[in-house]
């Protein structure tokens, strides 16, 4: 670790709203590795630690601190004389890997305390926000290793999270094989947020009205929320999440399920083959969540309490690298853009069948089909001129019991994270999370559909698990 500390140079990395809009949450995943051969030197603890800190030398932004100036002006400040040491810990567990496998890797089978940081970006017991948390848990009889990796959204998105994990794996592999000199020749990362601005086209396309209003309408509460410290924001949000007591489940939607769903919809959606899996899941998840919310309150599909004016707020979050001319493949940062969609509750509450689902797909179409580089440029213009607007969506959504967030793009394949002793047997998000969130994950078999991480209030989740249409498509993993 000493070499890591000595390598850090002081710098200030200003963040934009594209970073701070998601800064409330961490990106926390657990990677599970099995010692299939019973090797004594399986993923050696000392080398995991040394390779981690060697990797951190290439990611100095993670040695910084989140600092604010005024309302909404946030930077990562790296101080060579006061390095924010990563939270890296190691433990030995009395749980055997076979027990995890037999339980299907469900959360209740994990050793206690695997996640050393929660779902929200909060200060630790010392009052400090760490920019990376790692917990290495060696299982009983060296039967396997769990690696918990959590990084705040202040610094990067899901793409960046996997890039960090992948770089740590690569450095470990090189050290494992004695190729230490090759570490310095690995591509250097850049953290300069101006690169994103430089990647924007000259053309602009207007941001839709709902998204524009969400980010531009003034609110005393959201301004106050932008003004308080990151530590206080994290504390408040962690309390809100604790109060929600959201229940999470992981589902799998296979290619066969997608095919059958398309066939069922073909009569009502003439261009069904042009509808992506992501669009299908967005529409079905929104419909399922709303119906389940209504049923948890005593209503029945088609006989809910919603009027023709009632709507559901849905934040559909897009990963937009593919739309931009990103000259720097080595850029570590956030490249996510949300579109806020207001869906008619009356339609969502109708019983799910091919016809009603087709109507919901049509209402989401404008949201999902009109993402482009000119739109991204207009969005970044809008939020850059209003640095405090990053709190407006979260303050609006956390006061609603139904508002939903849906990360549209599938997370990068995490099953490629090989430290040199084999690929992970399982990768999972942690269980606690905010309610009404849907995240798409690459499954263990990346060629067969996707995994769907879904959260809801407990009484709502009870209805989701009984929803015949949803469970005919999405099979529960745990």
PDB file of N, CA, C and O in Angstrom, residues 196-222:
ATOM      1  N   UNK A 196     -16.117  14.269 -22.409  1.00  0.00           N
ATOM      2  CA  UNK A 196     -17.514  14.029 -22.757  1.00  0.00           C
ATOM      3  C   UNK A 196     -18.070  15.196 -23.559  1.00  0.00           C
ATOM      4  O   UNK A 196     -18.755  15.009 -24.572  1.00  0.00           O
ATOM      5  N   UNK A 197     -17.754  16.406 -23.128  1.00  0.00           N
ATOM      6  CA  UNK A 197     -18.200  17.608 -23.845  1.00  0.00           C
ATOM      7  C   UNK A 197     -17.616  17.640 -25.255  1.00  0.00           C
ATOM      8  O   UNK A 197     -18.298  18.000 -26.222  1.00  0.00           O
ATOM      9  N   UNK A 198     -16.371  17.251 -25.379  1.00  0.00           N
ATOM     10  CA  UNK A 198     -15.715  17.252 -26.684  1.00  0.00           C
ATOM     11  C   UNK A 198     -16.290  16.208 -27.636  1.00  0.00           C
ATOM     12  O   UNK A 198     -16.108  16.290 -28.853  1.00  0.00           O
ATOM     13  N   UNK A 199     -16.986  15.213 -27.093  1.00  0.00           N
ATOM     14  CA  UNK A 199     -17.541  14.137 -27.904  1.00  0.00           C
ATOM     15  C   UNK A 199     -18.925  14.467 -28.453  1.00  0.00           C
ATOM     16  O   UNK A 199     -19.488  13.680 -29.219  1.00  0.00           O
ATOM     17  N   UNK A 200     -19.476  15.626 -28.066  1.00  0.00           N
ATOM     18  CA  UNK A 200     -20.835  15.968 -28.482  1.00  0.00           C
ATOM     19  C   UNK A 200     -20.846  16.537 -29.906  1.00  0.00           C
ATOM     20  O   UNK A 200     -19.934  17.241 -30.308  1.00  0.00           O
ATOM     21  N   UNK A 201     -21.891  16.252 -30.660  1.00  0.00           N
ATOM     22  CA  UNK A 201     -22.009  16.809 -32.007  1.00  0.00           C
ATOM     23  C   UNK A 201     -22.450  18.264 -31.962  1.00  0.00           C
ATOM     24  O   UNK A 201     -22.874  18.769 -30.910  1.00  0.00           O
ATOM     25  N   UNK A 202     -22.382  18.945 -33.085  1.00  0.00           N
ATOM     26  CA  UNK A 202     -22.870  20.333 -33.164  1.00  0.00           C
ATOM     27  C   UNK A 202     -24.398  20.384 -33.194  1.00  0.00           C
ATOM     28  O   UNK A 202     -24.997  21.331 -32.698  1.00  0.00           O
ATOM     29  N   UNK A 203     -25.010  19.354 -33.753  1.00  0.00           N
ATOM     30  CA  UNK A 203     -26.460  19.317 -33.877  1.00  0.00           C
ATOM     31  C   UNK A 203     -27.121  19.122 -32.517  1.00  0.00           C
ATOM     32  O   UNK A 203     -26.590  18.449 -31.635  1.00  0.00           O
ATOM     33  N   UNK A 204     -28.285  19.725 -32.349  1.00  0.00           N
ATOM     34  CA  UNK A 204     -29.062  19.567 -31.118  1.00  0.00           C
ATOM     35  C   UNK A 204     -30.484  19.112 -31.445  1.00  0.00           C
ATOM     36  O   UNK A 204     -31.038  19.475 -32.480  1.00  0.00           O
ATOM     37  N   UNK A 205     -31.043  18.308 -30.521  1.00  0.00           N
ATOM     38  CA  UNK A 205     -32.421  17.844 -30.629  1.00  0.00           C
ATOM     39  C   UNK A 205     -33.088  18.091 -29.290  1.00  0.00           C
ATOM     40  O   UNK A 205     -32.534  17.728 -28.250  1.00  0.00           O
ATOM     41  N   UNK A 206     -34.256  18.729 -29.278  1.00  0.00           N
ATOM     42  CA  UNK A 206     -34.867  19.131 -28.002  1.00  0.00           C
ATOM     43  C   UNK A 206     -35.106  17.962 -27.049  1.00  0.00           C
ATOM     44  O   UNK A 206     -35.488  16.874 -27.463  1.00  0.00           O
ATOM     45  N   UNK A 207     -34.866  18.228 -25.776  1.00  0.00           N
ATOM     46  CA  UNK A 207     -35.195  17.271 -24.724  1.00  0.00           C
ATOM     47  C   UNK A 207     -36.710  17.249 -24.571  1.00  0.00           C
ATOM     48  O   UNK A 207     -37.380  18.272 -24.683  1.00  0.00           O
ATOM     49  N   UNK A 208     -37.281  16.069 -24.340  1.00  0.00           N
ATOM     50  CA  UNK A 208     -38.739  15.979 -24.211  1.00  0.00           C
ATOM     51  C   UNK A 208     -39.233  16.809 -23.030  1.00  0.00           C
ATOM     52  O   UNK A 208     -38.493  17.087 -22.077  1.00  0.00           O
ATOM     53  N   UNK A 209     -40.490  17.192 -23.093  1.00  0.00           N
ATOM     54  CA  UNK A 209     -41.056  18.139 -22.139  1.00  0.00           C
ATOM     55  C   UNK A 209     -41.011  17.640 -20.701  1.00  0.00           C
ATOM     56  O   UNK A 209     -40.673  18.390 -19.781  1.00  0.00           O
ATOM     57  N   UNK A 210     -41.326  16.365 -20.485  1.00  0.00           N
ATOM     58  CA  UNK A 210     -41.371  15.842 -19.119  1.00  0.00           C
ATOM     59  C   UNK A 210     -39.985  15.828 -18.477  1.00  0.00           C
ATOM     60  O   UNK A 210     -39.820  16.224 -17.311  1.00  0.00           O
ATOM     61  N   UNK A 211     -38.989  15.367 -19.233  1.00  0.00           N
ATOM     62  CA  UNK A 211     -37.617  15.360 -18.707  1.00  0.00           C
ATOM     63  C   UNK A 211     -37.151  16.787 -18.447  1.00  0.00           C
ATOM     64  O   UNK A 211     -36.532  17.076 -17.406  1.00  0.00           O
ATOM     65  N   UNK A 212     -37.472  17.690 -19.379  1.00  0.00           N
ATOM     66  CA  UNK A 212     -37.064  19.095 -19.221  1.00  0.00           C
ATOM     67  C   UNK A 212     -37.669  19.689 -17.949  1.00  0.00           C
ATOM     68  O   UNK A 212     -36.970  20.322 -17.144  1.00  0.00           O
ATOM     69  N   UNK A 213     -38.952  19.462 -17.737  1.00  0.00           N
ATOM     70  CA  UNK A 213     -39.599  20.017 -16.545  1.00  0.00           C
ATOM     71  C   UNK A 213     -39.026  19.409 -15.272  1.00  0.00           C
ATOM     72  O   UNK A 213     -38.835  20.115 -14.270  1.00  0.00           O
ATOM     73  N   UNK A 214     -38.744  18.117 -15.312  1.00  0.00           N
ATOM     74  CA  UNK A 214     -38.207  17.443 -14.119  1.00  0.00           C
ATOM     75  C   UNK A 214     -36.895  18.081 -13.675  1.00  0.00           C
ATOM     76  O   UNK A 214     -36.657  18.265 -12.474  1.00  0.00           O
ATOM     77  N   UNK A 215     -36.045  18.437 -14.629  1.00  0.00           N
ATOM     78  CA  UNK A 215     -34.722  18.975 -14.297  1.00  0.00           C
ATOM     79  C   UNK A 215     -34.694  20.492 -14.159  1.00  0.00           C
ATOM     80  O   UNK A 215     -33.706  21.032 -13.637  1.00  0.00           O
ATOM     81  N   UNK A 216     -35.707  21.187 -14.619  1.00  0.00           N
ATOM     82  CA  UNK A 216     -35.629  22.653 -14.624  1.00  0.00           C
ATOM     83  C   UNK A 216     -36.601  23.328 -13.663  1.00  0.00           C
ATOM     84  O   UNK A 216     -36.388  24.487 -13.299  1.00  0.00           O
ATOM     85  N   UNK A 217     -37.670  22.655 -13.244  1.00  0.00           N
ATOM     86  CA  UNK A 217     -38.627  23.279 -12.336  1.00  0.00           C
ATOM     87  C   UNK A 217     -38.006  23.451 -10.946  1.00  0.00           C
ATOM     88  O   UNK A 217     -37.522  22.490 -10.353  1.00  0.00           O
ATOM     89  N   UNK A 218     -38.035  24.675 -10.443  1.00  0.00           N
ATOM     90  CA  UNK A 218     -37.395  25.003  -9.169  1.00  0.00           C
ATOM     91  C   UNK A 218     -38.161  24.397  -8.001  1.00  0.00           C
ATOM     92  O   UNK A 218     -39.379  24.335  -7.990  1.00  0.00           O
ATOM     93  N   UNK A 219     -37.410  23.914  -7.017  1.00  0.00           N
ATOM     94  CA  UNK A 219     -37.994  23.369  -5.799  1.00  0.00           C
ATOM     95  C   UNK A 219     -37.073  23.729  -4.637  1.00  0.00           C
ATOM     96  O   UNK A 219     -35.864  23.489  -4.706  1.00  0.00           O
ATOM     97  N   UNK A 220     -37.650  24.330  -3.593  1.00  0.00           N
ATOM     98  CA  UNK A 220     -36.839  24.681  -2.428  1.00  0.00           C
ATOM     99  C   UNK A 220     -36.193  23.443  -1.818  1.00  0.00           C
ATOM    100  O   UNK A 220     -35.034  23.464  -1.405  1.00  0.00           O
ATOM    101  N   UNK A 221     -36.949  22.358  -1.783  1.00  0.00           N
ATOM    102  CA  UNK A 221     -36.423  21.137  -1.183  1.00  0.00           C
ATOM    103  C   UNK A 221     -35.245  20.591  -1.990  1.00  0.00           C
ATOM    104  O   UNK A 221     -34.209  20.216  -1.426  1.00  0.00           O
ATOM    105  N   UNK A 222     -35.384  20.556  -3.312  1.00  0.00           N
ATOM    106  CA  UNK A 222     -34.296  20.014  -4.124  1.00  0.00           C
ATOM    107  C   UNK A 222     -33.066  20.924  -4.077  1.00  0.00           C
ATOM    108  O   UNK A 222     -31.926  20.445  -4.093  1.00  0.00           O
TER     109      UNK A 222
END
